[in-house]
GROMACS .gro file of C-alpha atoms in nm:
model
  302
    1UNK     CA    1   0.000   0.000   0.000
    2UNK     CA    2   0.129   0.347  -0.105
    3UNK     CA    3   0.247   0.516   0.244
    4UNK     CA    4  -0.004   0.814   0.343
    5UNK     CA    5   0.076   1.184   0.278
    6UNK     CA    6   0.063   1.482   0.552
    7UNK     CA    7  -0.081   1.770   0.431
    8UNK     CA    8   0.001   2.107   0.637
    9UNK     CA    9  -0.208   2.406   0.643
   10UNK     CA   10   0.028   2.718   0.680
   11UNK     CA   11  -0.153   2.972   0.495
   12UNK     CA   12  -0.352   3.121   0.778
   13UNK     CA   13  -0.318   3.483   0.853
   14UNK     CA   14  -0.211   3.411   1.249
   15UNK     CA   15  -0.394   3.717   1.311
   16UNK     CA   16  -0.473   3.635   1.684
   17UNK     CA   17  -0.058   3.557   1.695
   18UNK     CA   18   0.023   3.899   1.515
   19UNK     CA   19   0.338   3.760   1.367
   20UNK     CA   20   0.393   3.457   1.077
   21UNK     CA   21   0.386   3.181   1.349
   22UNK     CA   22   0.454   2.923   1.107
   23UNK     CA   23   0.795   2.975   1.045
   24UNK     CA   24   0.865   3.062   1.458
   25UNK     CA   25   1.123   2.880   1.608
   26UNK     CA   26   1.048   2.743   1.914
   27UNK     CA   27   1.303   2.471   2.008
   28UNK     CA   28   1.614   2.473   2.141
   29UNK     CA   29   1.799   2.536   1.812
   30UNK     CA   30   1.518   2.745   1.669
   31UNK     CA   31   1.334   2.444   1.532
   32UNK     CA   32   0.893   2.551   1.443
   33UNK     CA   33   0.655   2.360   1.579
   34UNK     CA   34   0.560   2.246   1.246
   35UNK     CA   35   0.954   2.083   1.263
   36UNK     CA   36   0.872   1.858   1.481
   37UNK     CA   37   0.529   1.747   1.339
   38UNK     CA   38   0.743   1.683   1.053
   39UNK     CA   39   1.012   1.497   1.239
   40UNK     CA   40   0.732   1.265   1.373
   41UNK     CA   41   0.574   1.199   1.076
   42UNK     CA   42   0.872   1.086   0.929
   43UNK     CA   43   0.924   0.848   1.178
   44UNK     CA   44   0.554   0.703   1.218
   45UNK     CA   45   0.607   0.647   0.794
   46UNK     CA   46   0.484   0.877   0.585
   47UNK     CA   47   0.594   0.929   0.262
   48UNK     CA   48   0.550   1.288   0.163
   49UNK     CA   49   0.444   1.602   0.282
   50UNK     CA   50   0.250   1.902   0.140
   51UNK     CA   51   0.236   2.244   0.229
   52UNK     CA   52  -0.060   2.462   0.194
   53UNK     CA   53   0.062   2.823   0.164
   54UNK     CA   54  -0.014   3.160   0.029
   55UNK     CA   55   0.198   3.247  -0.285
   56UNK     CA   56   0.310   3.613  -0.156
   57UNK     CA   57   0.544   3.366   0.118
   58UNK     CA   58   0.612   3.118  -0.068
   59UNK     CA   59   0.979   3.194  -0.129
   60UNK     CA   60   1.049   3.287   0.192
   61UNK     CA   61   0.897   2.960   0.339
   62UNK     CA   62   1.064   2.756   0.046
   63UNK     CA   63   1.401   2.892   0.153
   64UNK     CA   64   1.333   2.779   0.524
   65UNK     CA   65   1.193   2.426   0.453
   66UNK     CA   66   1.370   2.319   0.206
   67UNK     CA   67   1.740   2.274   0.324
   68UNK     CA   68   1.613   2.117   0.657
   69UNK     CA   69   1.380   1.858   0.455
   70UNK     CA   70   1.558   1.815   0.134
   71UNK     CA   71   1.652   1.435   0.073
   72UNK     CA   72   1.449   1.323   0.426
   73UNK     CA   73   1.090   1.312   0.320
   74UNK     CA   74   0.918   1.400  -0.067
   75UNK     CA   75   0.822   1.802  -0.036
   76UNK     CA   76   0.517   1.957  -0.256
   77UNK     CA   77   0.300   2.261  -0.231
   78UNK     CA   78  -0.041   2.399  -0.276
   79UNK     CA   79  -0.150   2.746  -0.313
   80UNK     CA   80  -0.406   2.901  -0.151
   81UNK     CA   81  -0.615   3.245  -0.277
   82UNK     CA   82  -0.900   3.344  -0.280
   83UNK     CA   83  -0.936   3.287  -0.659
   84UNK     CA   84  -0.857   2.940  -0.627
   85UNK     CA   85  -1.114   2.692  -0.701
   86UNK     CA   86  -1.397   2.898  -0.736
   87UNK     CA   87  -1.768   2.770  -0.872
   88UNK     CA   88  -1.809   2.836  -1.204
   89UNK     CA   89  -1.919   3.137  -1.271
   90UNK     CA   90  -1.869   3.288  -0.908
   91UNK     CA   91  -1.666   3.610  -0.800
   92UNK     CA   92  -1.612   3.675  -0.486
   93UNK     CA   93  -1.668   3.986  -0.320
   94UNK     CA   94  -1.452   4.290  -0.396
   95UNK     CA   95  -1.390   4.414  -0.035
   96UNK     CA   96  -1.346   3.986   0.132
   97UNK     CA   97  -0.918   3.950   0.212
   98UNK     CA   98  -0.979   3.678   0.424
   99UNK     CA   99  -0.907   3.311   0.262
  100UNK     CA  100  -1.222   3.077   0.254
  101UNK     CA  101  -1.139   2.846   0.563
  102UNK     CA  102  -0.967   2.512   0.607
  103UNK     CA  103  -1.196   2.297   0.364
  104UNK     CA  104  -1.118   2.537   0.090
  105UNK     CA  105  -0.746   2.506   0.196
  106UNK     CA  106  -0.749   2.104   0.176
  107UNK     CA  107  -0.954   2.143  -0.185
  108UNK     CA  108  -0.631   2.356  -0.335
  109UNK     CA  109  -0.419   2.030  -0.240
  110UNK     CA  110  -0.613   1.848  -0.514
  111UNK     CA  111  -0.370   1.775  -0.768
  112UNK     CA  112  -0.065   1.694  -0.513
  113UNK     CA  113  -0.234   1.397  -0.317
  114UNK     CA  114  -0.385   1.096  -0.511
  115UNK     CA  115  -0.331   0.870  -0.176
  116UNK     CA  116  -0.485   0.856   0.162
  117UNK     CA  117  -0.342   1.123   0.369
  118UNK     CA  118  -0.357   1.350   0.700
  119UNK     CA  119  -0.449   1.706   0.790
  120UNK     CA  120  -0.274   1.911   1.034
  121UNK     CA  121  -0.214   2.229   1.144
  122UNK     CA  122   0.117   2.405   1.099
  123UNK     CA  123   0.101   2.600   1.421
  124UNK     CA  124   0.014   2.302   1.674
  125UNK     CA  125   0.203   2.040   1.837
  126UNK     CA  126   0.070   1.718   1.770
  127UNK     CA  127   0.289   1.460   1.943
  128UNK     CA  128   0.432   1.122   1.834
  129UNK     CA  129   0.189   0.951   1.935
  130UNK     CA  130  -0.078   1.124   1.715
  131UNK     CA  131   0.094   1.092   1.413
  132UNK     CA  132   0.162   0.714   1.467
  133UNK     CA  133  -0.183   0.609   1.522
  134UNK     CA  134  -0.322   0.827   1.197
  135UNK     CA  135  -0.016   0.677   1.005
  136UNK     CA  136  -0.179   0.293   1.082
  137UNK     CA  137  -0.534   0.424   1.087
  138UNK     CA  138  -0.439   0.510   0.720
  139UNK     CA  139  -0.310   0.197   0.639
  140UNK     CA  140  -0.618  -0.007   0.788
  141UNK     CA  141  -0.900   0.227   0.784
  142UNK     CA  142  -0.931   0.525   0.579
  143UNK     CA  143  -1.180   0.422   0.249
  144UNK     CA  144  -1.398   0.591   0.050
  145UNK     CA  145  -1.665   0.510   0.308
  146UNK     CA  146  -1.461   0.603   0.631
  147UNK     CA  147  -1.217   0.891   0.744
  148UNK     CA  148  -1.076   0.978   1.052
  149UNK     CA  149  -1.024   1.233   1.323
  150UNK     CA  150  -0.750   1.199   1.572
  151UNK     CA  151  -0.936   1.327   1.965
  152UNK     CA  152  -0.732   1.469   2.207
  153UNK     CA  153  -0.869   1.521   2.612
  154UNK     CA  154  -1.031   1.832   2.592
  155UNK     CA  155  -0.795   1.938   2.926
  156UNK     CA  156  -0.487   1.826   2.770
  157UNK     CA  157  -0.533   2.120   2.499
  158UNK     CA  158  -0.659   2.438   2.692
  159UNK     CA  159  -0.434   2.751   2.703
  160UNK     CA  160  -0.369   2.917   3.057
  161UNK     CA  161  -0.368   3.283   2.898
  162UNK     CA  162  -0.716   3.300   2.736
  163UNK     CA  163  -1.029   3.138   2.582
  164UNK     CA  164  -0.977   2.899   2.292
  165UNK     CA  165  -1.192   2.741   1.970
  166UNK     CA  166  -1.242   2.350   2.061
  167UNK     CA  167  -1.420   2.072   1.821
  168UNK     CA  168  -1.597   1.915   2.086
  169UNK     CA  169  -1.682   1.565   1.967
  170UNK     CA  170  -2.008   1.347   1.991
  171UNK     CA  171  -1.949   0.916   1.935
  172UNK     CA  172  -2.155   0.677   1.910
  173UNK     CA  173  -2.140   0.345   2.034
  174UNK     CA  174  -1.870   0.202   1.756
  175UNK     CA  175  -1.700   0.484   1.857
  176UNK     CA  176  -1.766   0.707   1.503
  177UNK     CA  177  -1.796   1.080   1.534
  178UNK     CA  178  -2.196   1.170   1.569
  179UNK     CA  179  -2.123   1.555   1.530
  180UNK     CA  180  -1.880   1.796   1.657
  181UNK     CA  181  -2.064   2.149   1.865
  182UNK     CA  182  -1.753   2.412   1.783
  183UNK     CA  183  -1.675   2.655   2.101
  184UNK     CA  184  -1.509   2.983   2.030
  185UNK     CA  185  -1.478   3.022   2.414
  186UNK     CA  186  -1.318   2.751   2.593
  187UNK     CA  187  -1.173   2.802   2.919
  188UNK     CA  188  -1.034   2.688   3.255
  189UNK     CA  189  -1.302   2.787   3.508
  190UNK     CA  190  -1.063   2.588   3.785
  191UNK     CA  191  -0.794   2.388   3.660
  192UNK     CA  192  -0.729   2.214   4.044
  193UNK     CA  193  -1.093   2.064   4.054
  194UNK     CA  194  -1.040   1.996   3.672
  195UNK     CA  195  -1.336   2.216   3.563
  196UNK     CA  196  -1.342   2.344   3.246
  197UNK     CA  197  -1.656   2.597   3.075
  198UNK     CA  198  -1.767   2.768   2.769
  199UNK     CA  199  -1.969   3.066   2.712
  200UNK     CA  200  -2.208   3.111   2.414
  201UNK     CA  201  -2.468   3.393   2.374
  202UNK     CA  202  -2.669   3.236   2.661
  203UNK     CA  203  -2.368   3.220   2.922
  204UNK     CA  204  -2.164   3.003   3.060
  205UNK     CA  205  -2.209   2.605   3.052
  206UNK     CA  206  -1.964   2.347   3.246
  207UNK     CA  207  -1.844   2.042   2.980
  208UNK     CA  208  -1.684   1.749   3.036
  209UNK     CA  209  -1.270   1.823   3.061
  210UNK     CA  210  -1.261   1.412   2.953
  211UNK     CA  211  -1.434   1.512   2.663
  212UNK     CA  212  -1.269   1.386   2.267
  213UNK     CA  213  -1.217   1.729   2.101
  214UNK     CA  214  -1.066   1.790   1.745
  215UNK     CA  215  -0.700   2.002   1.720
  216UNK     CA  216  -0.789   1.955   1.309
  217UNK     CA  217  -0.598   1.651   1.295
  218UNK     CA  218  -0.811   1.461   1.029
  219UNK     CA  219  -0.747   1.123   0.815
  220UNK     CA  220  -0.869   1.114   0.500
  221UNK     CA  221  -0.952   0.951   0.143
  222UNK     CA  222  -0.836   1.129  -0.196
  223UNK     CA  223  -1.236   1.105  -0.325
  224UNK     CA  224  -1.277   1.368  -0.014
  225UNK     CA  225  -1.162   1.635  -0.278
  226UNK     CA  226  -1.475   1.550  -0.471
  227UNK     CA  227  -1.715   1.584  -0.179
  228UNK     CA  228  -1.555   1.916  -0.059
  229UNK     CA  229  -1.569   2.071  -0.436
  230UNK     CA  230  -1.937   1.996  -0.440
  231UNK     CA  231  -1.988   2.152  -0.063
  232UNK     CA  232  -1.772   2.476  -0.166
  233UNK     CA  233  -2.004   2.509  -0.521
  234UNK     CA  234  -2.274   2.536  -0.303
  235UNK     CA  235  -2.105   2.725   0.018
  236UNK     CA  236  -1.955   3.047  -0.179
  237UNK     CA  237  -2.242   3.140  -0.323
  238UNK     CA  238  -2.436   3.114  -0.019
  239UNK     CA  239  -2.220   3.288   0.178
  240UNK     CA  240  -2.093   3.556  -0.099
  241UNK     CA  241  -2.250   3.836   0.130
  242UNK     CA  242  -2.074   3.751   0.430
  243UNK     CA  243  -1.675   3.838   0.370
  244UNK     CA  244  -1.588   3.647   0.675
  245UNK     CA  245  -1.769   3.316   0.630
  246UNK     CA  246  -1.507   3.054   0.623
  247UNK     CA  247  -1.579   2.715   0.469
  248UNK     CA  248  -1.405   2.490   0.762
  249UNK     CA  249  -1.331   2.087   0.759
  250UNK     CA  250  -1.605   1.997   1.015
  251UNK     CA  251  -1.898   2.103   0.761
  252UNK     CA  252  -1.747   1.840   0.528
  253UNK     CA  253  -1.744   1.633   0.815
  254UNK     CA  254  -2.074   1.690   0.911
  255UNK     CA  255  -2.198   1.667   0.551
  256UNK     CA  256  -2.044   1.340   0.526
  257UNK     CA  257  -2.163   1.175   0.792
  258UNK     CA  258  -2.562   1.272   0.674
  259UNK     CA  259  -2.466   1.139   0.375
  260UNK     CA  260  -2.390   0.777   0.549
  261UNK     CA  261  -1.999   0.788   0.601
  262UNK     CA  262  -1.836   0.707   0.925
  263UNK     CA  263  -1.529   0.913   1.077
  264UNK     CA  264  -1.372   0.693   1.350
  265UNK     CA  265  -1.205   0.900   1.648
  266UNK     CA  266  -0.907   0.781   1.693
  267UNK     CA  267  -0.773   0.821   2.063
  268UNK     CA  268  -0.430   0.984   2.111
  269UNK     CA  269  -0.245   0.938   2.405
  270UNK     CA  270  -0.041   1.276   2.316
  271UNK     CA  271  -0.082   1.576   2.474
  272UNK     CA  272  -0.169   1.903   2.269
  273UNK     CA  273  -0.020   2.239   2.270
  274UNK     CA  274   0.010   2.577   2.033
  275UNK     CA  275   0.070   2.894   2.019
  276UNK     CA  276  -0.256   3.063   1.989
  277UNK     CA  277  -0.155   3.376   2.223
  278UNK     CA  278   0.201   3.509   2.206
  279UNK     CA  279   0.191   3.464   2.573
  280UNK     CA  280   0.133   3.096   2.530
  281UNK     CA  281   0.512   3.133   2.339
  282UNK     CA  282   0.698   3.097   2.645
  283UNK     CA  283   0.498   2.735   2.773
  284UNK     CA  284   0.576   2.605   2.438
  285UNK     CA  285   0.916   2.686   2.460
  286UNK     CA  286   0.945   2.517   2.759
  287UNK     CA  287   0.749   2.201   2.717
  288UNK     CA  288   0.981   2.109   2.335
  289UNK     CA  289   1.279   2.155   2.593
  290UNK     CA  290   1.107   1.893   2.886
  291UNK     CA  291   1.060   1.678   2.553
  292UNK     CA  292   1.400   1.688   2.441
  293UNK     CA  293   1.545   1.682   2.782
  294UNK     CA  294   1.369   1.333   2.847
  295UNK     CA  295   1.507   1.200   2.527
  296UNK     CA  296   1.182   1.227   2.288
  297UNK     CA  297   1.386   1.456   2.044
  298UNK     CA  298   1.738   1.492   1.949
  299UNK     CA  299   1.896   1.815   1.957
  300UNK     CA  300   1.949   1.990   1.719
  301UNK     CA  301   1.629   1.798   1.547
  302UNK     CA  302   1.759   1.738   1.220
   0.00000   0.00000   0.00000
């Protein structure tokens, strides 16, 4: 069987961040979190990677990739704009900079992945762990009838300097994703009793720390480029008065599973962290150096 791909989405704006987070070191020899994703990935057995970037950074990002990568692991990209992939006939609105969302990101990949393959973020850390079980998951389970989402303990992937957006997943009794309720305000409400809230437009609601939430780490099937082509034809238009509608991976999800698919959660024992507030930087820092100290990593990486 031909070994799975990882596909990376770096073209986000890191507007929360403030700075191009993809390409910020964060180990002890200035490796990016996205290094180390890598670095694992390449040793659970994957064959190739893709990047999904803008084409304004492409050159710089080329230049920083490439020499650490280069004869380790097959290296493509895919561009994201806002012109890419567009119904027929559609034009988006004048005044919209934003890009259209992770879905849209995963569609420009398209005609660099004909294989089963894995979506990740480039700004979060995934762990080994992760990447091994998606790796096998792709080997034994992925079909045109079945994907996967990798779930991580909702308490293992909380920030201590703000709220944060959490996938919080649904299974059923096999143990496939039912549905996934996003929260854009995820919080510690007291991290020594283990309680964890959200607040919507109604207020604030306690949920399960134990719960399976999704860091975007998804397994997938190359026909999923078909299915998300067909959801974006009829998302754009939809949405063409709304400049910051974003066409994300868990309404493909979602519009899979109605559609009689099955996405299998598969368990991670790896613990989660990222960079979503530049005061979250320092933590990072410091928790690639406990991983490195205790052998996980060499040093430098590569």
């Amino acid at each position: 069987m031909q070994k799975p791909t990882l596909v990376i989405l770096a073209a986000g704006m890191a507007s929360r961040y403030g700075s191009m987070k993809q390409i910020a070191g964060f180990g002890p020899n200035n490796e990016t979190i996205m290094d180390y994703s890598i670095y694992d990935a390449i040793k659970a057995g994957f064959g190739k990677v893709v990047f999904i970037i803008r084409k304004d950074f492409a050159d710089n990002f080329k230049a920083i990739v490439e020499p650490k990568f280069s004869g380790k692991i097959q290296l493509d990209y895919a561009y994201q704009g806002l012109d890419s992939y567009l119904p027929e006939g559609f034009t988006p609105p004048a005044d919209r900079v934003k890009p259209w969302g992770t879905a849209h990101a995963m569609l420009c990949a398209k005609e660099v992945v004909n294989e089963n393959f894995v979506v990740i973020n480039a700004d979060d850390f995934y762990g080994y762990d992760a990447f091994k079980k998606a790796y096998d998951f792709c080997q034994d389970g992925v079909s045109e009838s079945e994907w996967g989402i990798v779930g991580y303990t909702l308490s293992n992937t909380l920030s201590k300097n703000g709220t944060v957006s959490r996938g919080v997943c649904k299974a059923d009794g096999k143990g496939n994703l039912t549905e996934i309720n996003e929260r854009t305000k995820i919080y510690w409400k007291d991290e020594a009793t283990n309680t964890v809230a959200y607040e919507d437009e109604t207020g604030e609601h306690l949920v399960d720390a134990n719960s399976p939430v999704s860091m975007n780490f998804w397994a997938f099937h190359p026909t999923v480029f078909e299915k998300i082509q067909k959801d974006f034809d009829a998302f754009a238009p939809a949405n063409n008065h709304n400049i910051k509608a974003e066409f994300f991976i868990p309404l493909i999800a979602d519009n899979f599973i109605k559609n009689g698919g099955a996405i299998k959660i598969v368990p991670t024992s790896s613990t989660w962290f990222g960079v979503t507030y530049p005061e979250d930087a320092p933590t990072v820092k410091e928790s690639i150096q406990s991983l490195v100290s205790n052998g996980q990593y060499p040093t430098p990486l590569f």
